[in-house]
PDB file of C-alpha atoms in Angstrom:
ATOM      1  CA  UNK A   1       1.052 -14.420  29.879  1.00 61.00           C
ATOM      2  CA  UNK A   2       0.665 -10.542  30.928  1.00 62.00           C
ATOM      3  CA  UNK A   3      -1.538  -9.342  29.606  1.00 65.00           C
ATOM      4  CA  UNK A   4      -0.559  -6.923  26.790  1.00 70.00           C
ATOM      5  CA  UNK A   5      -2.328  -3.864  24.657  1.00 67.00           C
ATOM      6  CA  UNK A   6      -0.291  -6.762  22.303  1.00 71.00           C
ATOM      7  CA  UNK A   7      -2.527 -10.464  23.068  1.00 75.00           C
ATOM      8  CA  UNK A   8      -5.478  -8.371  24.878  1.00 75.00           C
ATOM      9  CA  UNK A   9      -8.958  -7.957  22.895  1.00 77.00           C
ATOM     10  CA  UNK A  10     -10.637  -4.591  23.730  1.00 75.00           C
ATOM     11  CA  UNK A  11     -14.313  -4.329  25.036  1.00 78.00           C
ATOM     12  CA  UNK A  12     -16.392  -3.122  22.421  1.00 81.00           C
ATOM     13  CA  UNK A  13     -19.979  -4.017  20.396  1.00 79.00           C
ATOM     14  CA  UNK A  14     -19.339  -3.052  17.334  1.00 83.00           C
ATOM     15  CA  UNK A  15     -20.206  -6.349  14.738  1.00 86.00           C
ATOM     16  CA  UNK A  16     -20.202  -5.954  11.598  1.00 89.00           C
ATOM     17  CA  UNK A  17     -22.433  -8.280   9.363  1.00 91.00           C
ATOM     18  CA  UNK A  18     -21.044 -11.069   7.093  1.00 92.00           C
ATOM     19  CA  UNK A  19     -20.684 -10.366   3.712  1.00 93.00           C
ATOM     20  CA  UNK A  20     -22.087 -13.623   0.721  1.00 94.00           C
ATOM     21  CA  UNK A  21     -19.445 -13.505  -1.804  1.00 94.00           C
ATOM     22  CA  UNK A  22     -19.617 -15.551  -5.435  1.00 96.00           C
ATOM     23  CA  UNK A  23     -15.820 -17.510  -4.987  1.00 97.00           C
ATOM     24  CA  UNK A  24     -16.217 -17.888  -8.692  1.00 98.00           C
ATOM     25  CA  UNK A  25     -16.150 -14.577  -9.452  1.00 97.00           C
ATOM     26  CA  UNK A  26     -13.757 -13.787  -7.833  1.00 97.00           C
ATOM     27  CA  UNK A  27     -11.422 -16.509  -9.016  1.00 98.00           C
ATOM     28  CA  UNK A  28     -12.740 -14.621 -12.598  1.00 98.00           C
ATOM     29  CA  UNK A  29     -10.957 -10.916 -11.648  1.00 98.00           C
ATOM     30  CA  UNK A  30      -7.297 -13.409  -9.705  1.00 98.00           C
ATOM     31  CA  UNK A  31      -6.396 -14.932 -13.019  1.00 98.00           C
ATOM     32  CA  UNK A  32      -8.328 -12.394 -15.309  1.00 98.00           C
ATOM     33  CA  UNK A  33      -5.356  -9.910 -14.484  1.00 98.00           C
ATOM     34  CA  UNK A  34      -2.081 -10.005 -16.532  1.00 98.00           C
ATOM     35  CA  UNK A  35       0.126  -7.588 -16.778  1.00 98.00           C
ATOM     36  CA  UNK A  36      -1.091  -5.816 -19.958  1.00 98.00           C
ATOM     37  CA  UNK A  37       1.859  -4.484 -21.953  1.00 98.00           C
ATOM     38  CA  UNK A  38      -0.447  -2.557 -24.636  1.00 98.00           C
ATOM     39  CA  UNK A  39      -3.582  -0.411 -24.715  1.00 98.00           C
ATOM     40  CA  UNK A  40      -5.491   0.042 -27.281  1.00 98.00           C
ATOM     41  CA  UNK A  41      -6.224   3.800 -26.633  1.00 95.00           C
ATOM     42  CA  UNK A  42     -10.152   2.510 -25.114  1.00 98.00           C
ATOM     43  CA  UNK A  43     -10.632   5.224 -22.088  1.00 98.00           C
ATOM     44  CA  UNK A  44     -11.567   4.791 -18.445  1.00 98.00           C
ATOM     45  CA  UNK A  45     -14.467   6.358 -17.153  1.00 98.00           C
ATOM     46  CA  UNK A  46     -14.168   9.215 -14.747  1.00 98.00           C
ATOM     47  CA  UNK A  47     -16.258   7.375 -12.071  1.00 98.00           C
ATOM     48  CA  UNK A  48     -14.377   3.915 -12.964  1.00 98.00           C
ATOM     49  CA  UNK A  49     -11.354   5.949 -12.078  1.00 98.00           C
ATOM     50  CA  UNK A  50     -12.674   7.242  -8.924  1.00 98.00           C
ATOM     51  CA  UNK A  51     -13.750   3.973  -7.811  1.00 98.00           C
ATOM     52  CA  UNK A  52     -10.848   1.535  -8.302  1.00 98.00           C
ATOM     53  CA  UNK A  53      -8.954   4.684  -6.863  1.00 98.00           C
ATOM     54  CA  UNK A  54     -11.002   4.228  -3.282  1.00 98.00           C
ATOM     55  CA  UNK A  55     -11.198   0.958  -3.772  1.00 98.00           C
ATOM     56  CA  UNK A  56      -7.716   1.088  -2.940  1.00 98.00           C
ATOM     57  CA  UNK A  57      -7.672   2.910  -0.023  1.00 98.00           C
ATOM     58  CA  UNK A  58      -9.237   0.326   1.320  1.00 98.00           C
ATOM     59  CA  UNK A  59      -7.030  -1.946   0.685  1.00 98.00           C
ATOM     60  CA  UNK A  60      -5.299  -2.897   4.804  1.00 98.00           C
ATOM     61  CA  UNK A  61      -2.431  -1.303   6.129  1.00 98.00           C
ATOM     62  CA  UNK A  62       0.028  -0.844   9.955  1.00 96.00           C
ATOM     63  CA  UNK A  63      -1.571   0.276  12.070  1.00 96.00           C
ATOM     64  CA  UNK A  64      -4.647   2.352  10.421  1.00 98.00           C
ATOM     65  CA  UNK A  65      -2.126   4.488   9.914  1.00 98.00           C
ATOM     66  CA  UNK A  66      -2.023   4.970   5.741  1.00 98.00           C
ATOM     67  CA  UNK A  67       1.163   5.147   4.356  1.00 98.00           C
ATOM     68  CA  UNK A  68       0.453   5.549   1.237  1.00 98.00           C
ATOM     69  CA  UNK A  69      -0.435   8.401  -1.677  1.00 98.00           C
ATOM     70  CA  UNK A  70      -1.509   7.713  -5.229  1.00 98.00           C
ATOM     71  CA  UNK A  71      -1.302  10.296  -7.439  1.00 98.00           C
ATOM     72  CA  UNK A  72      -3.085  10.366 -10.381  1.00 98.00           C
ATOM     73  CA  UNK A  73      -1.642  11.813 -13.498  1.00 98.00           C
ATOM     74  CA  UNK A  74      -3.746  13.773 -15.234  1.00 98.00           C
ATOM     75  CA  UNK A  75      -1.403  16.678 -16.418  1.00 98.00           C
ATOM     76  CA  UNK A  76      -1.115  15.799 -19.983  1.00 98.00           C
ATOM     77  CA  UNK A  77       2.112  17.863 -20.023  1.00 98.00           C
ATOM     78  CA  UNK A  78       3.089  16.128 -16.892  1.00 98.00           C
ATOM     79  CA  UNK A  79       2.397  12.775 -18.001  1.00 98.00           C
ATOM     80  CA  UNK A  80       3.760  12.962 -21.364  1.00 98.00           C
ATOM     81  CA  UNK A  81       7.059  13.658 -18.781  1.00 98.00           C
ATOM     82  CA  UNK A  82       5.983  10.547 -17.610  1.00 98.00           C
ATOM     83  CA  UNK A  83       6.217   8.639 -20.253  1.00 98.00           C
ATOM     84  CA  UNK A  84       9.958   9.531 -20.580  1.00 98.00           C
ATOM     85  CA  UNK A  85      10.233   9.166 -16.680  1.00 98.00           C
ATOM     86  CA  UNK A  86       9.245   5.383 -17.145  1.00 98.00           C
ATOM     87  CA  UNK A  87      12.259   4.244 -20.300  1.00 98.00           C
ATOM     88  CA  UNK A  88       8.464   5.813 -23.254  1.00 98.00           C
ATOM     89  CA  UNK A  89       7.875   1.420 -22.558  1.00 98.00           C
ATOM     90  CA  UNK A  90       4.407  -0.037 -23.575  1.00 98.00           C
ATOM     91  CA  UNK A  91       2.828  -0.296 -20.291  1.00 98.00           C
ATOM     92  CA  UNK A  92       2.865   3.491 -20.470  1.00 98.00           C
ATOM     93  CA  UNK A  93       2.817   5.245 -23.532  1.00 98.00           C
ATOM     94  CA  UNK A  94      -0.146   3.433 -24.049  1.00 98.00           C
ATOM     95  CA  UNK A  95      -1.981   3.300 -21.387  1.00 98.00           C
ATOM     96  CA  UNK A  96      -4.716   5.335 -20.570  1.00 98.00           C
ATOM     97  CA  UNK A  97      -3.657   6.269 -16.958  1.00 98.00           C
ATOM     98  CA  UNK A  98      -0.696   6.831 -15.219  1.00 98.00           C
ATOM     99  CA  UNK A  99      -1.042   6.628 -11.211  1.00 99.00           C
ATOM    100  CA  UNK A 100       2.938   6.547  -9.585  1.00 98.00           C
ATOM    101  CA  UNK A 101       2.213   4.933  -6.168  1.00 98.00           C
ATOM    102  CA  UNK A 102       3.678   6.835  -2.773  1.00 98.00           C
ATOM    103  CA  UNK A 103       5.264   4.698   0.312  1.00 98.00           C
ATOM    104  CA  UNK A 104       5.284   8.526   2.235  1.00 98.00           C
ATOM    105  CA  UNK A 105       7.486   7.218   6.324  1.00 98.00           C
ATOM    106  CA  UNK A 106       6.742  10.224   7.619  1.00 97.00           C
ATOM    107  CA  UNK A 107       3.324  10.359   7.717  1.00 98.00           C
ATOM    108  CA  UNK A 108       2.310   8.064  10.251  1.00 98.00           C
ATOM    109  CA  UNK A 109       2.534  11.375  12.863  1.00 98.00           C
ATOM    110  CA  UNK A 110      -0.063  13.453  11.129  1.00 98.00           C
ATOM    111  CA  UNK A 111      -2.357   9.919  10.128  1.00 98.00           C
ATOM    112  CA  UNK A 112      -2.136   8.703  14.313  1.00 98.00           C
ATOM    113  CA  UNK A 113      -3.321  12.743  15.601  1.00 98.00           C
ATOM    114  CA  UNK A 114      -6.210  12.101  13.196  1.00 98.00           C
ATOM    115  CA  UNK A 115      -7.096   8.936  14.222  1.00 98.00           C
ATOM    116  CA  UNK A 116      -7.369  10.423  17.609  1.00 98.00           C
ATOM    117  CA  UNK A 117      -9.595  13.106  16.275  1.00 97.00           C
ATOM    118  CA  UNK A 118     -11.803  10.440  14.603  1.00 97.00           C
ATOM    119  CA  UNK A 119     -12.124   8.499  17.732  1.00 96.00           C
ATOM    120  CA  UNK A 120     -12.787  11.866  20.084  1.00 95.00           C
ATOM    121  CA  UNK A 121     -15.225  12.519  17.296  1.00 96.00           C
ATOM    122  CA  UNK A 122     -16.557   8.259  18.000  1.00 93.00           C
ATOM    123  CA  UNK A 123     -20.110   8.867  20.000  1.00 89.00           C
ATOM    124  CA  UNK A 124     -19.179   4.944  20.264  1.00 88.00           C
ATOM    125  CA  UNK A 125     -16.862   4.361  23.438  1.00 89.00           C
ATOM    126  CA  UNK A 126     -13.512   4.007  21.807  1.00 92.00           C
ATOM    127  CA  UNK A 127     -10.649   1.531  24.736  1.00 90.00           C
ATOM    128  CA  UNK A 128      -8.522   3.350  26.506  1.00 91.00           C
ATOM    129  CA  UNK A 129      -6.447   1.170  25.080  1.00 91.00           C
ATOM    130  CA  UNK A 130      -6.309   2.066  21.472  1.00 93.00           C
ATOM    131  CA  UNK A 131      -6.056   5.443  22.767  1.00 95.00           C
ATOM    132  CA  UNK A 132      -2.835   5.218  24.447  1.00 95.00           C
ATOM    133  CA  UNK A 133      -1.658   3.004  20.644  1.00 95.00           C
ATOM    134  CA  UNK A 134      -1.699   6.035  19.178  1.00 97.00           C
ATOM    135  CA  UNK A 135      -0.935   7.993  22.141  1.00 97.00           C
ATOM    136  CA  UNK A 136       1.844   5.277  23.671  1.00 96.00           C
ATOM    137  CA  UNK A 137       3.297   2.778  21.058  1.00 95.00           C
ATOM    138  CA  UNK A 138       3.725   4.178  17.219  1.00 97.00           C
ATOM    139  CA  UNK A 139       5.343   7.367  18.731  1.00 96.00           C
ATOM    140  CA  UNK A 140       7.289   5.094  20.702  1.00 95.00           C
ATOM    141  CA  UNK A 141       7.777   2.405  17.627  1.00 95.00           C
ATOM    142  CA  UNK A 142       8.230   4.571  14.711  1.00 97.00           C
ATOM    143  CA  UNK A 143      10.306   7.611  16.030  1.00 96.00           C
ATOM    144  CA  UNK A 144      14.074   7.402  15.195  1.00 95.00           C
ATOM    145  CA  UNK A 145      15.414  11.100  15.211  1.00 92.00           C
ATOM    146  CA  UNK A 146      18.305  12.573  13.689  1.00 90.00           C
ATOM    147  CA  UNK A 147      20.492  10.214  11.800  1.00 86.00           C
ATOM    148  CA  UNK A 148      18.645   7.271  13.443  1.00 90.00           C
ATOM    149  CA  UNK A 149      20.004   8.117  16.452  1.00 93.00           C
ATOM    150  CA  UNK A 150      16.773   6.815  18.623  1.00 93.00           C
ATOM    151  CA  UNK A 151      16.273   3.106  16.067  1.00 94.00           C
ATOM    152  CA  UNK A 152      19.796   3.033  17.569  1.00 94.00           C
ATOM    153  CA  UNK A 153      18.815   2.614  21.007  1.00 94.00           C
ATOM    154  CA  UNK A 154      15.558   0.974  20.718  1.00 94.00           C
ATOM    155  CA  UNK A 155      17.835  -2.020  18.431  1.00 94.00           C
ATOM    156  CA  UNK A 156      20.272  -2.465  21.638  1.00 94.00           C
ATOM    157  CA  UNK A 157      17.008  -2.353  23.969  1.00 93.00           C
ATOM    158  CA  UNK A 158      14.949  -4.781  21.890  1.00 94.00           C
ATOM    159  CA  UNK A 159      18.092  -7.143  20.664  1.00 94.00           C
ATOM    160  CA  UNK A 160      18.716  -7.070  24.819  1.00 94.00           C
ATOM    161  CA  UNK A 161      14.574  -7.873  25.777  1.00 93.00           C
ATOM    162  CA  UNK A 162      13.979 -10.419  22.638  1.00 94.00           C
ATOM    163  CA  UNK A 163      16.261 -12.534  24.507  1.00 93.00           C
ATOM    164  CA  UNK A 164      14.008 -13.714  27.003  1.00 92.00           C
ATOM    165  CA  UNK A 165      10.171 -12.406  24.915  1.00 92.00           C
ATOM    166  CA  UNK A 166       9.023 -12.812  21.881  1.00 92.00           C
ATOM    167  CA  UNK A 167       9.807  -8.459  21.375  1.00 92.00           C
ATOM    168  CA  UNK A 168       9.456  -6.743  17.566  1.00 91.00           C
ATOM    169  CA  UNK A 169      12.235  -5.659  16.552  1.00 93.00           C
ATOM    170  CA  UNK A 170      11.804  -3.538  13.779  1.00 94.00           C
ATOM    171  CA  UNK A 171      11.507  -0.334  12.741  1.00 96.00           C
ATOM    172  CA  UNK A 172      14.682   0.493  14.695  1.00 95.00           C
ATOM    173  CA  UNK A 173      16.120   3.192  11.312  1.00 96.00           C
ATOM    174  CA  UNK A 174      14.788   5.302   7.767  1.00 95.00           C
ATOM    175  CA  UNK A 175      15.091   2.650   6.276  1.00 96.00           C
ATOM    176  CA  UNK A 176      13.023   0.410   8.126  1.00 97.00           C
ATOM    177  CA  UNK A 177      10.544   3.113   7.664  1.00 98.00           C
ATOM    178  CA  UNK A 178      10.652   3.671   4.590  1.00 98.00           C
ATOM    179  CA  UNK A 179       9.625  -0.041   3.606  1.00 98.00           C
ATOM    180  CA  UNK A 180       7.310  -0.536   6.805  1.00 98.00           C
ATOM    181  CA  UNK A 181       5.059   1.860   4.480  1.00 98.00           C
ATOM    182  CA  UNK A 182       5.912   0.246   1.300  1.00 98.00           C
ATOM    183  CA  UNK A 183       4.667  -3.144   2.796  1.00 98.00           C
ATOM    184  CA  UNK A 184       1.734  -1.125   3.160  1.00 98.00           C
ATOM    185  CA  UNK A 185       1.846   0.603  -0.332  1.00 98.00           C
ATOM    186  CA  UNK A 186       2.388  -2.286  -1.968  1.00 98.00           C
ATOM    187  CA  UNK A 187      -1.160  -3.943  -0.363  1.00 98.00           C
ATOM    188  CA  UNK A 188      -3.364  -0.665  -1.422  1.00 98.00           C
ATOM    189  CA  UNK A 189      -1.854  -0.946  -5.653  1.00 98.00           C
ATOM    190  CA  UNK A 190      -2.433  -4.493  -5.983  1.00 98.00           C
ATOM    191  CA  UNK A 191      -6.464  -3.338  -4.778  1.00 98.00           C
ATOM    192  CA  UNK A 192      -6.417  -0.948  -7.461  1.00 98.00           C
ATOM    193  CA  UNK A 193      -4.948  -3.365  -9.819  1.00 98.00           C
ATOM    194  CA  UNK A 194      -7.317  -6.031  -9.355  1.00 98.00           C
ATOM    195  CA  UNK A 195     -10.311  -3.606  -9.319  1.00 98.00           C
ATOM    196  CA  UNK A 196      -8.996  -2.365 -12.535  1.00 98.00           C
ATOM    197  CA  UNK A 197      -9.274  -6.032 -13.684  1.00 98.00           C
ATOM    198  CA  UNK A 198     -13.249  -5.854 -11.992  1.00 98.00           C
ATOM    199  CA  UNK A 199     -14.504  -2.619 -14.114  1.00 98.00           C
ATOM    200  CA  UNK A 200     -12.406  -5.326 -16.836  1.00 98.00           C
ATOM    201  CA  UNK A 201      -9.846  -1.827 -17.493  1.00 98.00           C
ATOM    202  CA  UNK A 202      -6.508  -4.111 -17.063  1.00 98.00           C
ATOM    203  CA  UNK A 203      -2.801  -2.537 -15.985  1.00 98.00           C
ATOM    204  CA  UNK A 204       0.560  -2.613 -15.500  1.00 98.00           C
ATOM    205  CA  UNK A 205       3.047  -1.998 -12.278  1.00 98.00           C
ATOM    206  CA  UNK A 206       6.458  -0.455 -13.947  1.00 98.00           C
ATOM    207  CA  UNK A 207       9.006  -0.742 -11.853  1.00 97.00           C
ATOM    208  CA  UNK A 208      11.195   0.785 -15.216  1.00 97.00           C
ATOM    209  CA  UNK A 209      11.266   4.445 -14.117  1.00 98.00           C
ATOM    210  CA  UNK A 210      13.984   7.328 -13.244  1.00 98.00           C
ATOM    211  CA  UNK A 211      12.226   7.833  -9.921  1.00 98.00           C
ATOM    212  CA  UNK A 212      14.318  11.259  -9.104  1.00 98.00           C
ATOM    213  CA  UNK A 213      12.611  12.856 -12.645  1.00 98.00           C
ATOM    214  CA  UNK A 214       9.738  11.399 -11.253  1.00 98.00           C
ATOM    215  CA  UNK A 215      10.435  13.422  -8.114  1.00 98.00           C
ATOM    216  CA  UNK A 216      10.432  16.104  -9.712  1.00 98.00           C
ATOM    217  CA  UNK A 217       7.810  15.936 -12.134  1.00 98.00           C
ATOM    218  CA  UNK A 218       5.336  15.654  -8.727  1.00 98.00           C
ATOM    219  CA  UNK A 219       7.922  17.902  -6.401  1.00 98.00           C
ATOM    220  CA  UNK A 220       7.298  14.647  -3.833  1.00 98.00           C
ATOM    221  CA  UNK A 221       7.806  15.101  -0.644  1.00 98.00           C
ATOM    222  CA  UNK A 222      11.689  14.641   1.263  1.00 97.00           C
ATOM    223  CA  UNK A 223      10.369  11.049   2.572  1.00 97.00           C
ATOM    224  CA  UNK A 224       8.128  10.200   0.046  1.00 98.00           C
ATOM    225  CA  UNK A 225       9.248   6.746  -2.139  1.00 98.00           C
ATOM    226  CA  UNK A 226       7.802   5.218  -6.034  1.00 98.00           C
ATOM    227  CA  UNK A 227       6.880   1.968  -5.484  1.00 98.00           C
ATOM    228  CA  UNK A 228       6.038   1.547  -8.518  1.00 98.00           C
ATOM    229  CA  UNK A 229       3.776   2.811 -11.193  1.00 98.00           C
ATOM    230  CA  UNK A 230       1.107   2.212 -12.399  1.00 98.00           C
ATOM    231  CA  UNK A 231      -0.083   1.504 -16.720  1.00 98.00           C
ATOM    232  CA  UNK A 232      -3.836   1.391 -16.535  1.00 98.00           C
ATOM    233  CA  UNK A 233      -6.221   1.280 -19.952  1.00 98.00           C
ATOM    234  CA  UNK A 234      -8.020  -1.360 -22.195  1.00 98.00           C
ATOM    235  CA  UNK A 235      -5.881  -4.171 -23.541  1.00 98.00           C
ATOM    236  CA  UNK A 236      -4.444  -4.743 -26.630  1.00 98.00           C
ATOM    237  CA  UNK A 237      -5.451  -7.952 -28.718  1.00 97.00           C
ATOM    238  CA  UNK A 238      -1.523  -8.686 -28.402  1.00 97.00           C
ATOM    239  CA  UNK A 239      -0.396  -6.489 -25.552  1.00 97.00           C
ATOM    240  CA  UNK A 240      -0.075  -9.951 -23.168  1.00 97.00           C
ATOM    241  CA  UNK A 241       3.564 -11.116 -24.580  1.00 96.00           C
ATOM    242  CA  UNK A 242       3.053 -14.360 -23.115  1.00 96.00           C
ATOM    243  CA  UNK A 243       0.932 -17.042 -20.872  1.00 96.00           C
ATOM    244  CA  UNK A 244       1.643 -16.290 -17.756  1.00 96.00           C
ATOM    245  CA  UNK A 245       3.923 -18.451 -16.145  1.00 97.00           C
ATOM    246  CA  UNK A 246       4.035 -19.882 -12.267  1.00 97.00           C
ATOM    247  CA  UNK A 247       7.178 -21.929 -11.214  1.00 98.00           C
ATOM    248  CA  UNK A 248       6.097 -24.815  -8.972  1.00 98.00           C
ATOM    249  CA  UNK A 249       3.870 -25.133  -5.521  1.00 97.00           C
ATOM    250  CA  UNK A 250       5.885 -26.088  -3.866  1.00 96.00           C
ATOM    251  CA  UNK A 251       8.694 -23.977  -3.999  1.00 98.00           C
ATOM    252  CA  UNK A 252       6.858 -21.728  -2.690  1.00 98.00           C
ATOM    253  CA  UNK A 253       4.441 -22.805  -0.323  1.00 97.00           C
ATOM    254  CA  UNK A 254       5.794 -24.554   2.993  1.00 97.00           C
ATOM    255  CA  UNK A 255       4.028 -27.003   5.120  1.00 96.00           C
ATOM    256  CA  UNK A 256       6.088 -26.820   8.645  1.00 95.00           C
TER     257      UNK A 256
END
């Protein structure tokens, strides 16, 4: 097999010490994370909310291009408008905090440049293959052109190449880019919800909202795609509407 930027291991001297984790505590966080529909009005201390948002930003993401934004809506007026845009559902109207989780499909270029700037300022020796990745592969992969014209051309080239060798087939359109950004943003929103639970607070991810109204409330740019709105706070005794229901494991876990 020919060596490429994808299958080669760059030479580096970096290592991290692996911390010891208590799996039982992690299980408690996972099992106690529920979609809470009614909060009791207890405020979330600002330092905890900030730390939870910082932990969200540590989520894995595509090429470390971090195509996400989190709008912590603190203005009372905007928050009131946001509750209405979320259909005034209790998970929004009773939440101590509301965070709008947004995927950005066109920030990859500026974030790739930030990565290159980080490398330039680093005292470590950055492998040339890593520099090439951000200078060459990233623009090639994510540039779609006007009306996805370049993406359409890439689709044809990649389809032909894929006849002979394993080939990444996406993204090759603007809709692919939205999906690409959404996947990373969704990973970060899960981090956010688990972080809130670790601090003994709760959350509810909401997809029932008027996206057009939220875009206007937050003055979002054209490439912003609202993934979900997170309501956060302390659960009310009747805030969970029933026991957790999960279907049979063998419907979803496939050993092949």
